[in-house]
PDB file of C-alpha atoms in Angstrom:
ATOM      1  CA  UNK A  86     146.479  93.853  63.491  1.00 48.00           C
ATOM      2  CA  UNK A  87     145.987  93.195  67.229  1.00 46.00           C
ATOM      3  CA  UNK A  88     145.240  96.865  67.737  1.00 49.00           C
ATOM      4  CA  UNK A  89     142.550  96.792  65.051  1.00 47.00           C
ATOM      5  CA  UNK A  90     140.916  93.758  66.644  1.00 47.00           C
ATOM      6  CA  UNK A  91     141.083  95.435  70.052  1.00 48.00           C
ATOM      7  CA  UNK A  92     139.506  98.635  68.753  1.00 45.00           C
ATOM      8  CA  UNK A  93     136.852  96.646  66.881  1.00 50.00           C
ATOM      9  CA  UNK A  94     136.000  94.624  69.935  1.00 50.00           C
ATOM     10  CA  UNK A  95     135.727  97.810  71.978  1.00 52.00           C
ATOM     11  CA  UNK A  96     133.250  99.286  69.489  1.00 48.00           C
ATOM     12  CA  UNK A  97     131.120  96.126  69.588  1.00 46.00           C
ATOM     13  CA  UNK A  98     131.020  96.037  73.383  1.00 50.00           C
ATOM     14  CA  UNK A  99     130.178  99.742  73.579  1.00 50.00           C
ATOM     15  CA  UNK A 100     127.382  99.325  71.040  1.00 47.00           C
ATOM     16  CA  UNK A 101     125.932  96.397  72.968  1.00 46.00           C
ATOM     17  CA  UNK A 102     126.015  98.336  76.249  1.00 44.00           C
ATOM     18  CA  UNK A 103     124.318 101.364  74.683  1.00 46.00           C
ATOM     19  CA  UNK A 104     121.661  99.139  73.113  1.00 43.00           C
ATOM     20  CA  UNK A 105     120.970  97.457  76.452  1.00 40.00           C
ATOM     21  CA  UNK A 106     120.643 100.816  78.208  1.00 41.00           C
ATOM     22  CA  UNK A 107     118.325 102.088  75.496  1.00 42.00           C
ATOM     23  CA  UNK A 108     116.116  99.032  75.935  1.00 39.00           C
ATOM     24  CA  UNK A 109     116.005  99.059  79.730  1.00 42.00           C
ATOM     25  CA  UNK A 110     115.262 102.730  80.328  1.00 38.00           C
ATOM     26  CA  UNK A 111     112.019 102.872  78.311  1.00 39.00           C
ATOM     27  CA  UNK A 112     110.826  99.632  79.902  1.00 33.00           C
ATOM     28  CA  UNK A 113     111.383 101.035  83.372  1.00 35.00           C
ATOM     29  CA  UNK A 114     109.639 104.292  82.532  1.00 35.00           C
ATOM     30  CA  UNK A 115     106.776 102.510  80.838  1.00 30.00           C
ATOM     31  CA  UNK A 116     106.316 100.252  83.847  1.00 34.00           C
ATOM     32  CA  UNK A 117     105.989 103.273  86.104  1.00 35.00           C
ATOM     33  CA  UNK A 118     103.446 104.903  83.803  1.00 34.00           C
ATOM     34  CA  UNK A 119     101.450 101.684  83.541  1.00 31.00           C
ATOM     35  CA  UNK A 120     101.262 101.323  87.316  1.00 33.00           C
ATOM     36  CA  UNK A 121     100.100 104.895  87.672  1.00 34.00           C
ATOM     37  CA  UNK A 122      97.561 104.566  84.883  1.00 32.00           C
ATOM     38  CA  UNK A 123      96.112 101.368  86.358  1.00 34.00           C
ATOM     39  CA  UNK A 124      94.641 103.360  89.215  1.00 40.00           C
ATOM     40  CA  UNK A 125      95.646 100.696  91.720  1.00 44.00           C
ATOM     41  CA  UNK A 126      95.511 102.282  95.174  1.00 52.00           C
ATOM     42  CA  UNK A 127      98.842 102.641  96.904  1.00 56.00           C
ATOM     43  CA  UNK A 128      99.168 100.737 100.168  1.00 68.00           C
ATOM     44  CA  UNK A 129     100.811 101.788 103.418  1.00 79.00           C
ATOM     45  CA  UNK A 130     103.689  99.610 104.648  1.00 85.00           C
ATOM     46  CA  UNK A 131     103.740  99.326 108.444  1.00 79.00           C
ATOM     47  CA  UNK A 132     107.308  98.038 108.321  1.00 85.00           C
ATOM     48  CA  UNK A 133     106.528  94.702 109.996  1.00 85.00           C
ATOM     49  CA  UNK A 134     107.220  92.592 106.935  1.00 94.00           C
ATOM     50  CA  UNK A 135     105.531  89.252 106.247  1.00 96.00           C
ATOM     51  CA  UNK A 136     104.285  87.570 109.427  1.00 96.00           C
ATOM     52  CA  UNK A 137     103.449  83.902 109.935  1.00 96.00           C
ATOM     53  CA  UNK A 138      99.918  83.164 111.221  1.00 97.00           C
ATOM     54  CA  UNK A 139      97.795  80.004 111.591  1.00 97.00           C
ATOM     55  CA  UNK A 140      95.777  81.265 108.614  1.00 97.00           C
ATOM     56  CA  UNK A 141      98.690  81.772 106.256  1.00 97.00           C
ATOM     57  CA  UNK A 142     101.319  84.472 105.707  1.00 97.00           C
ATOM     58  CA  UNK A 143     100.215  88.011 106.506  1.00 97.00           C
ATOM     59  CA  UNK A 144     101.762  90.676 104.293  1.00 97.00           C
ATOM     60  CA  UNK A 145     101.913  94.459 104.762  1.00 96.00           C
ATOM     61  CA  UNK A 146      99.349  94.751 101.941  1.00 96.00           C
ATOM     62  CA  UNK A 147      97.014  92.376 103.817  1.00 97.00           C
ATOM     63  CA  UNK A 148      97.240  94.430 107.005  1.00 97.00           C
ATOM     64  CA  UNK A 149      96.770  97.685 105.104  1.00 96.00           C
ATOM     65  CA  UNK A 150      93.633  96.272 103.493  1.00 96.00           C
ATOM     66  CA  UNK A 151      92.147  95.193 106.831  1.00 97.00           C
ATOM     67  CA  UNK A 152      92.768  98.655 108.272  1.00 96.00           C
ATOM     68  CA  UNK A 153      91.211 100.321 105.225  1.00 95.00           C
ATOM     69  CA  UNK A 154      88.068  98.216 105.586  1.00 96.00           C
ATOM     70  CA  UNK A 155      87.817  99.346 109.209  1.00 96.00           C
ATOM     71  CA  UNK A 156      88.386 102.984 108.193  1.00 96.00           C
ATOM     72  CA  UNK A 157      85.676 102.763 105.549  1.00 95.00           C
ATOM     73  CA  UNK A 158      83.117 101.760 108.145  1.00 95.00           C
ATOM     74  CA  UNK A 159      84.153 104.505 110.544  1.00 96.00           C
ATOM     75  CA  UNK A 160      82.920 107.240 108.210  1.00 96.00           C
ATOM     76  CA  UNK A 161      80.418 105.442 105.976  1.00 97.00           C
ATOM     77  CA  UNK A 162      78.288 104.273 108.908  1.00 96.00           C
ATOM     78  CA  UNK A 163      77.633 107.835 110.173  1.00 97.00           C
ATOM     79  CA  UNK A 164      77.228 109.012 106.572  1.00 97.00           C
ATOM     80  CA  UNK A 165      74.598 106.328 106.029  1.00 97.00           C
ATOM     81  CA  UNK A 166      72.716 107.223 109.216  1.00 97.00           C
ATOM     82  CA  UNK A 167      72.746 110.869 108.195  1.00 97.00           C
ATOM     83  CA  UNK A 168      71.360 110.015 104.743  1.00 97.00           C
ATOM     84  CA  UNK A 169      68.520 108.078 106.350  1.00 97.00           C
ATOM     85  CA  UNK A 170      67.583 111.148 108.384  1.00 96.00           C
ATOM     86  CA  UNK A 171      68.240 113.945 105.902  1.00 95.00           C
ATOM     87  CA  UNK A 172      67.520 112.370 102.543  1.00 95.00           C
ATOM     88  CA  UNK A 173      64.389 113.562 100.760  1.00 95.00           C
ATOM     89  CA  UNK A 174      64.632 111.219  97.787  1.00 96.00           C
ATOM     90  CA  UNK A 175      63.632 107.600  98.537  1.00 97.00           C
ATOM     91  CA  UNK A 176      66.798 106.461  96.698  1.00 97.00           C
ATOM     92  CA  UNK A 177      68.989 108.413  99.138  1.00 97.00           C
ATOM     93  CA  UNK A 178      67.259 106.905 102.160  1.00 97.00           C
ATOM     94  CA  UNK A 179      67.653 103.458 100.595  1.00 97.00           C
ATOM     95  CA  UNK A 180      71.359 104.054  99.967  1.00 97.00           C
ATOM     96  CA  UNK A 181      71.767 105.186 103.569  1.00 97.00           C
ATOM     97  CA  UNK A 182      70.033 102.055 104.809  1.00 98.00           C
ATOM     98  CA  UNK A 183      72.318  99.826 102.730  1.00 97.00           C
ATOM     99  CA  UNK A 184      75.402 101.640 104.029  1.00 97.00           C
ATOM    100  CA  UNK A 185      74.359 101.169 107.636  1.00 97.00           C
ATOM    101  CA  UNK A 186      73.427  97.514 107.263  1.00 97.00           C
ATOM    102  CA  UNK A 187      76.446  96.618 105.144  1.00 96.00           C
ATOM    103  CA  UNK A 188      79.065  98.320 107.263  1.00 95.00           C
ATOM    104  CA  UNK A 189      77.552  97.146 110.546  1.00 96.00           C
ATOM    105  CA  UNK A 190      78.088  93.541 109.427  1.00 96.00           C
ATOM    106  CA  UNK A 191      81.440  94.251 107.781  1.00 96.00           C
ATOM    107  CA  UNK A 192      82.722  96.164 110.800  1.00 96.00           C
ATOM    108  CA  UNK A 193      81.892  93.221 113.048  1.00 96.00           C
ATOM    109  CA  UNK A 194      83.847  90.909 110.763  1.00 97.00           C
ATOM    110  CA  UNK A 195      86.867  93.183 110.382  1.00 97.00           C
ATOM    111  CA  UNK A 196      87.188  93.527 114.169  1.00 97.00           C
ATOM    112  CA  UNK A 197      87.171  89.735 114.485  1.00 97.00           C
ATOM    113  CA  UNK A 198      89.798  89.425 111.733  1.00 98.00           C
ATOM    114  CA  UNK A 199      91.952  92.091 113.363  1.00 98.00           C
ATOM    115  CA  UNK A 200      91.847  90.284 116.692  1.00 97.00           C
ATOM    116  CA  UNK A 201      92.606  86.893 115.127  1.00 97.00           C
ATOM    117  CA  UNK A 202      95.582  88.244 113.181  1.00 97.00           C
ATOM    118  CA  UNK A 203      96.870  90.676 115.796  1.00 96.00           C
ATOM    119  CA  UNK A 204      96.313  93.753 113.611  1.00 97.00           C
ATOM    120  CA  UNK A 205      95.922  97.088 115.375  1.00 96.00           C
ATOM    121  CA  UNK A 206      92.862  98.814 113.919  1.00 97.00           C
ATOM    122  CA  UNK A 207      91.963 102.518 113.806  1.00 96.00           C
ATOM    123  CA  UNK A 208      89.141 103.748 116.046  1.00 95.00           C
ATOM    124  CA  UNK A 209      88.317 107.019 114.295  1.00 95.00           C
ATOM    125  CA  UNK A 210      88.047 108.168 110.671  1.00 95.00           C
ATOM    126  CA  UNK A 211      91.072 109.630 108.926  1.00 95.00           C
ATOM    127  CA  UNK A 212      91.477 113.386 108.589  1.00 96.00           C
ATOM    128  CA  UNK A 213      90.267 113.187 104.987  1.00 95.00           C
ATOM    129  CA  UNK A 214      87.209 111.165 105.971  1.00 96.00           C
ATOM    130  CA  UNK A 215      86.360 113.609 108.758  1.00 96.00           C
ATOM    131  CA  UNK A 216      86.569 116.333 106.133  1.00 96.00           C
ATOM    132  CA  UNK A 217      84.029 114.485 103.982  1.00 96.00           C
ATOM    133  CA  UNK A 218      81.667 114.145 106.926  1.00 97.00           C
ATOM    134  CA  UNK A 219      82.045 117.861 107.653  1.00 97.00           C
ATOM    135  CA  UNK A 220      81.182 118.662 104.026  1.00 96.00           C
ATOM    136  CA  UNK A 221      78.046 116.552 104.268  1.00 97.00           C
ATOM    137  CA  UNK A 222      77.022 118.170 107.540  1.00 96.00           C
ATOM    138  CA  UNK A 223      77.342 121.654 106.041  1.00 96.00           C
ATOM    139  CA  UNK A 224      75.535 120.850 102.780  1.00 96.00           C
ATOM    140  CA  UNK A 225      71.787 121.404 102.500  1.00 94.00           C
ATOM    141  CA  UNK A 226      68.920 120.133 100.365  1.00 92.00           C
ATOM    142  CA  UNK A 227      69.680 118.969  96.846  1.00 95.00           C
ATOM    143  CA  UNK A 228      73.358 119.867  97.232  1.00 96.00           C
ATOM    144  CA  UNK A 229      73.582 117.495 100.210  1.00 97.00           C
ATOM    145  CA  UNK A 230      72.114 114.555  98.303  1.00 97.00           C
ATOM    146  CA  UNK A 231      74.362 115.052  95.275  1.00 96.00           C
ATOM    147  CA  UNK A 232      77.434 115.440  97.479  1.00 97.00           C
ATOM    148  CA  UNK A 233      76.504 112.334  99.473  1.00 97.00           C
ATOM    149  CA  UNK A 234      76.186 110.215  96.348  1.00 97.00           C
ATOM    150  CA  UNK A 235      79.340 111.525  94.690  1.00 96.00           C
ATOM    151  CA  UNK A 236      81.584 111.242  97.753  1.00 96.00           C
ATOM    152  CA  UNK A 237      80.405 107.741  98.592  1.00 96.00           C
ATOM    153  CA  UNK A 238      80.503 106.492  95.000  1.00 96.00           C
ATOM    154  CA  UNK A 239      84.051 107.800  94.528  1.00 95.00           C
ATOM    155  CA  UNK A 240      85.227 106.216  97.789  1.00 93.00           C
ATOM    156  CA  UNK A 241      83.624 102.859  96.988  1.00 94.00           C
ATOM    157  CA  UNK A 242      85.176 102.813  93.535  1.00 91.00           C
ATOM    158  CA  UNK A 243      88.649 103.106  95.042  1.00 89.00           C
ATOM    159  CA  UNK A 244      87.997 100.385  97.616  1.00 88.00           C
ATOM    160  CA  UNK A 245      86.596  98.127  94.889  1.00 88.00           C
ATOM    161  CA  UNK A 246      89.908  98.297  92.998  1.00 85.00           C
ATOM    162  CA  UNK A 247      91.835  97.395  96.172  1.00 88.00           C
ATOM    163  CA  UNK A 248      89.476  94.497  96.913  1.00 92.00           C
ATOM    164  CA  UNK A 249      90.159  92.841  93.576  1.00 90.00           C
ATOM    165  CA  UNK A 250      93.907  93.118  94.090  1.00 92.00           C
ATOM    166  CA  UNK A 251      93.885  91.684  97.618  1.00 96.00           C
ATOM    167  CA  UNK A 252      91.370  88.932  96.841  1.00 94.00           C
ATOM    168  CA  UNK A 253      93.537  87.731  93.965  1.00 94.00           C
ATOM    169  CA  UNK A 254      96.897  87.882  95.749  1.00 95.00           C
ATOM    170  CA  UNK A 255      96.473  87.191  99.481  1.00 97.00           C
ATOM    171  CA  UNK A 256      97.568  83.838 100.877  1.00 97.00           C
ATOM    172  CA  UNK A 257      95.844  84.418 104.209  1.00 98.00           C
ATOM    173  CA  UNK A 258      92.473  82.694 104.567  1.00 98.00           C
ATOM    174  CA  UNK A 259      91.103  85.276 107.053  1.00 98.00           C
ATOM    175  CA  UNK A 260      91.997  88.161 104.782  1.00 98.00           C
ATOM    176  CA  UNK A 261      90.584  86.316 101.773  1.00 97.00           C
ATOM    177  CA  UNK A 262      87.254  85.753 103.535  1.00 97.00           C
ATOM    178  CA  UNK A 263      87.105  89.429 104.537  1.00 97.00           C
ATOM    179  CA  UNK A 264      87.841  90.506 100.963  1.00 97.00           C
ATOM    180  CA  UNK A 265      85.049  88.246  99.695  1.00 96.00           C
ATOM    181  CA  UNK A 266      82.529  89.729 102.144  1.00 96.00           C
ATOM    182  CA  UNK A 267      83.703  93.271 101.462  1.00 96.00           C
ATOM    183  CA  UNK A 268      83.412  92.713  97.723  1.00 95.00           C
ATOM    184  CA  UNK A 269      79.724  91.813  98.077  1.00 95.00           C
ATOM    185  CA  UNK A 270      79.059  94.782 100.367  1.00 96.00           C
ATOM    186  CA  UNK A 271      80.905  97.350  98.262  1.00 96.00           C
ATOM    187  CA  UNK A 272      79.275  96.201  95.030  1.00 95.00           C
ATOM    188  CA  UNK A 273      75.850  96.492  96.678  1.00 96.00           C
ATOM    189  CA  UNK A 274      76.648 100.019  97.838  1.00 97.00           C
ATOM    190  CA  UNK A 275      77.925 101.059  94.411  1.00 97.00           C
ATOM    191  CA  UNK A 276      74.705  99.730  92.874  1.00 97.00           C
ATOM    192  CA  UNK A 277      72.312 101.576  95.198  1.00 97.00           C
ATOM    193  CA  UNK A 278      74.296 104.809  94.877  1.00 97.00           C
ATOM    194  CA  UNK A 279      74.128 104.585  91.096  1.00 96.00           C
ATOM    195  CA  UNK A 280      70.412 103.792  91.271  1.00 96.00           C
ATOM    196  CA  UNK A 281      69.901 107.301  92.659  1.00 96.00           C
ATOM    197  CA  UNK A 282      70.631 108.734  89.214  1.00 95.00           C
ATOM    198  CA  UNK A 283      72.877 111.388  90.782  1.00 95.00           C
ATOM    199  CA  UNK A 284      76.308 109.956  89.991  1.00 95.00           C
ATOM    200  CA  UNK A 285      78.467 112.138  87.749  1.00 94.00           C
ATOM    201  CA  UNK A 286      80.528 109.417  86.087  1.00 92.00           C
ATOM    202  CA  UNK A 287      82.764 111.892  84.259  1.00 91.00           C
ATOM    203  CA  UNK A 288      83.772 113.478  87.561  1.00 90.00           C
ATOM    204  CA  UNK A 289      84.764 110.076  88.978  1.00 88.00           C
ATOM    205  CA  UNK A 290      87.759 109.955  86.633  1.00 80.00           C
ATOM    206  CA  UNK A 291      89.017 113.348  87.833  1.00 77.00           C
ATOM    207  CA  UNK A 292      91.736 113.321  90.567  1.00 69.00           C
ATOM    208  CA  UNK A 293      90.504 114.162  94.072  1.00 62.00           C
ATOM    209  CA  UNK A 294      92.253 117.530  94.140  1.00 55.00           C
ATOM    210  CA  UNK A 295      90.504 118.530  90.906  1.00 53.00           C
ATOM    211  CA  UNK A 296      87.063 117.110  91.623  1.00 51.00           C
ATOM    212  CA  UNK A 297      84.159 119.499  90.996  1.00 46.00           C
ATOM    213  CA  UNK A 298      82.361 121.310  93.784  1.00 48.00           C
ATOM    214  CA  UNK A 299      79.054 119.724  94.913  1.00 47.00           C
ATOM    215  CA  UNK A 300      77.044 122.346  93.042  1.00 43.00           C
ATOM    216  CA  UNK A 301      78.789 121.357  89.826  1.00 47.00           C
ATOM    217  CA  UNK A 302      77.879 117.667  90.091  1.00 46.00           C
ATOM    218  CA  UNK A 303      75.512 116.728  87.313  1.00 46.00           C
ATOM    219  CA  UNK A 304      72.844 113.988  87.499  1.00 44.00           C
ATOM    220  CA  UNK A 305      73.043 111.001  85.197  1.00 42.00           C
ATOM    221  CA  UNK A 306      70.951 111.432  82.067  1.00 39.00           C
TER     222      UNK A 306
END
């Protein structure tokens, strides 16, 4: 009788363990898929952990955001100046003007925030951003204007997603103020870029490595 109870108990425990495993594995996999599908930009961890500042705790995500705001200005300012000079459509010149004005102000603020929080900031665009500037420099005429709009609209869309995340989660008042300012600037830039009528919204959902060539970009109907 004792053996029967022992065997029965063993079956029950085994069944419970298998059920628990079956429940946990799909949840873990689903969580990974959901994070990937959300399109939330991945942040870079500088390995410094959470630091205490007079303005509140400063997380790796906070520092990564501040650096990304600085990086955005390092390539979007020259891109805006170029659009002012080379654009033939009034909408392109207007977009260039907004980029220059917006990132001049935002760059001033991000440098102040970096100094106040002791964050080392980049002083030149990333390799990818330099590649975008090179593409713009090589493009001519209508191709240039379509490439300008598509590159800048895609970049601003990614930053916009990061802004929402940081603004909602940061506990640092300096970072929160920067996110608020950046949100206004980025939304303005998205608006003027879309006002050009040259944004290919379908292409925006395509991964960077599969994005269409400039000549394939279609204007908005």
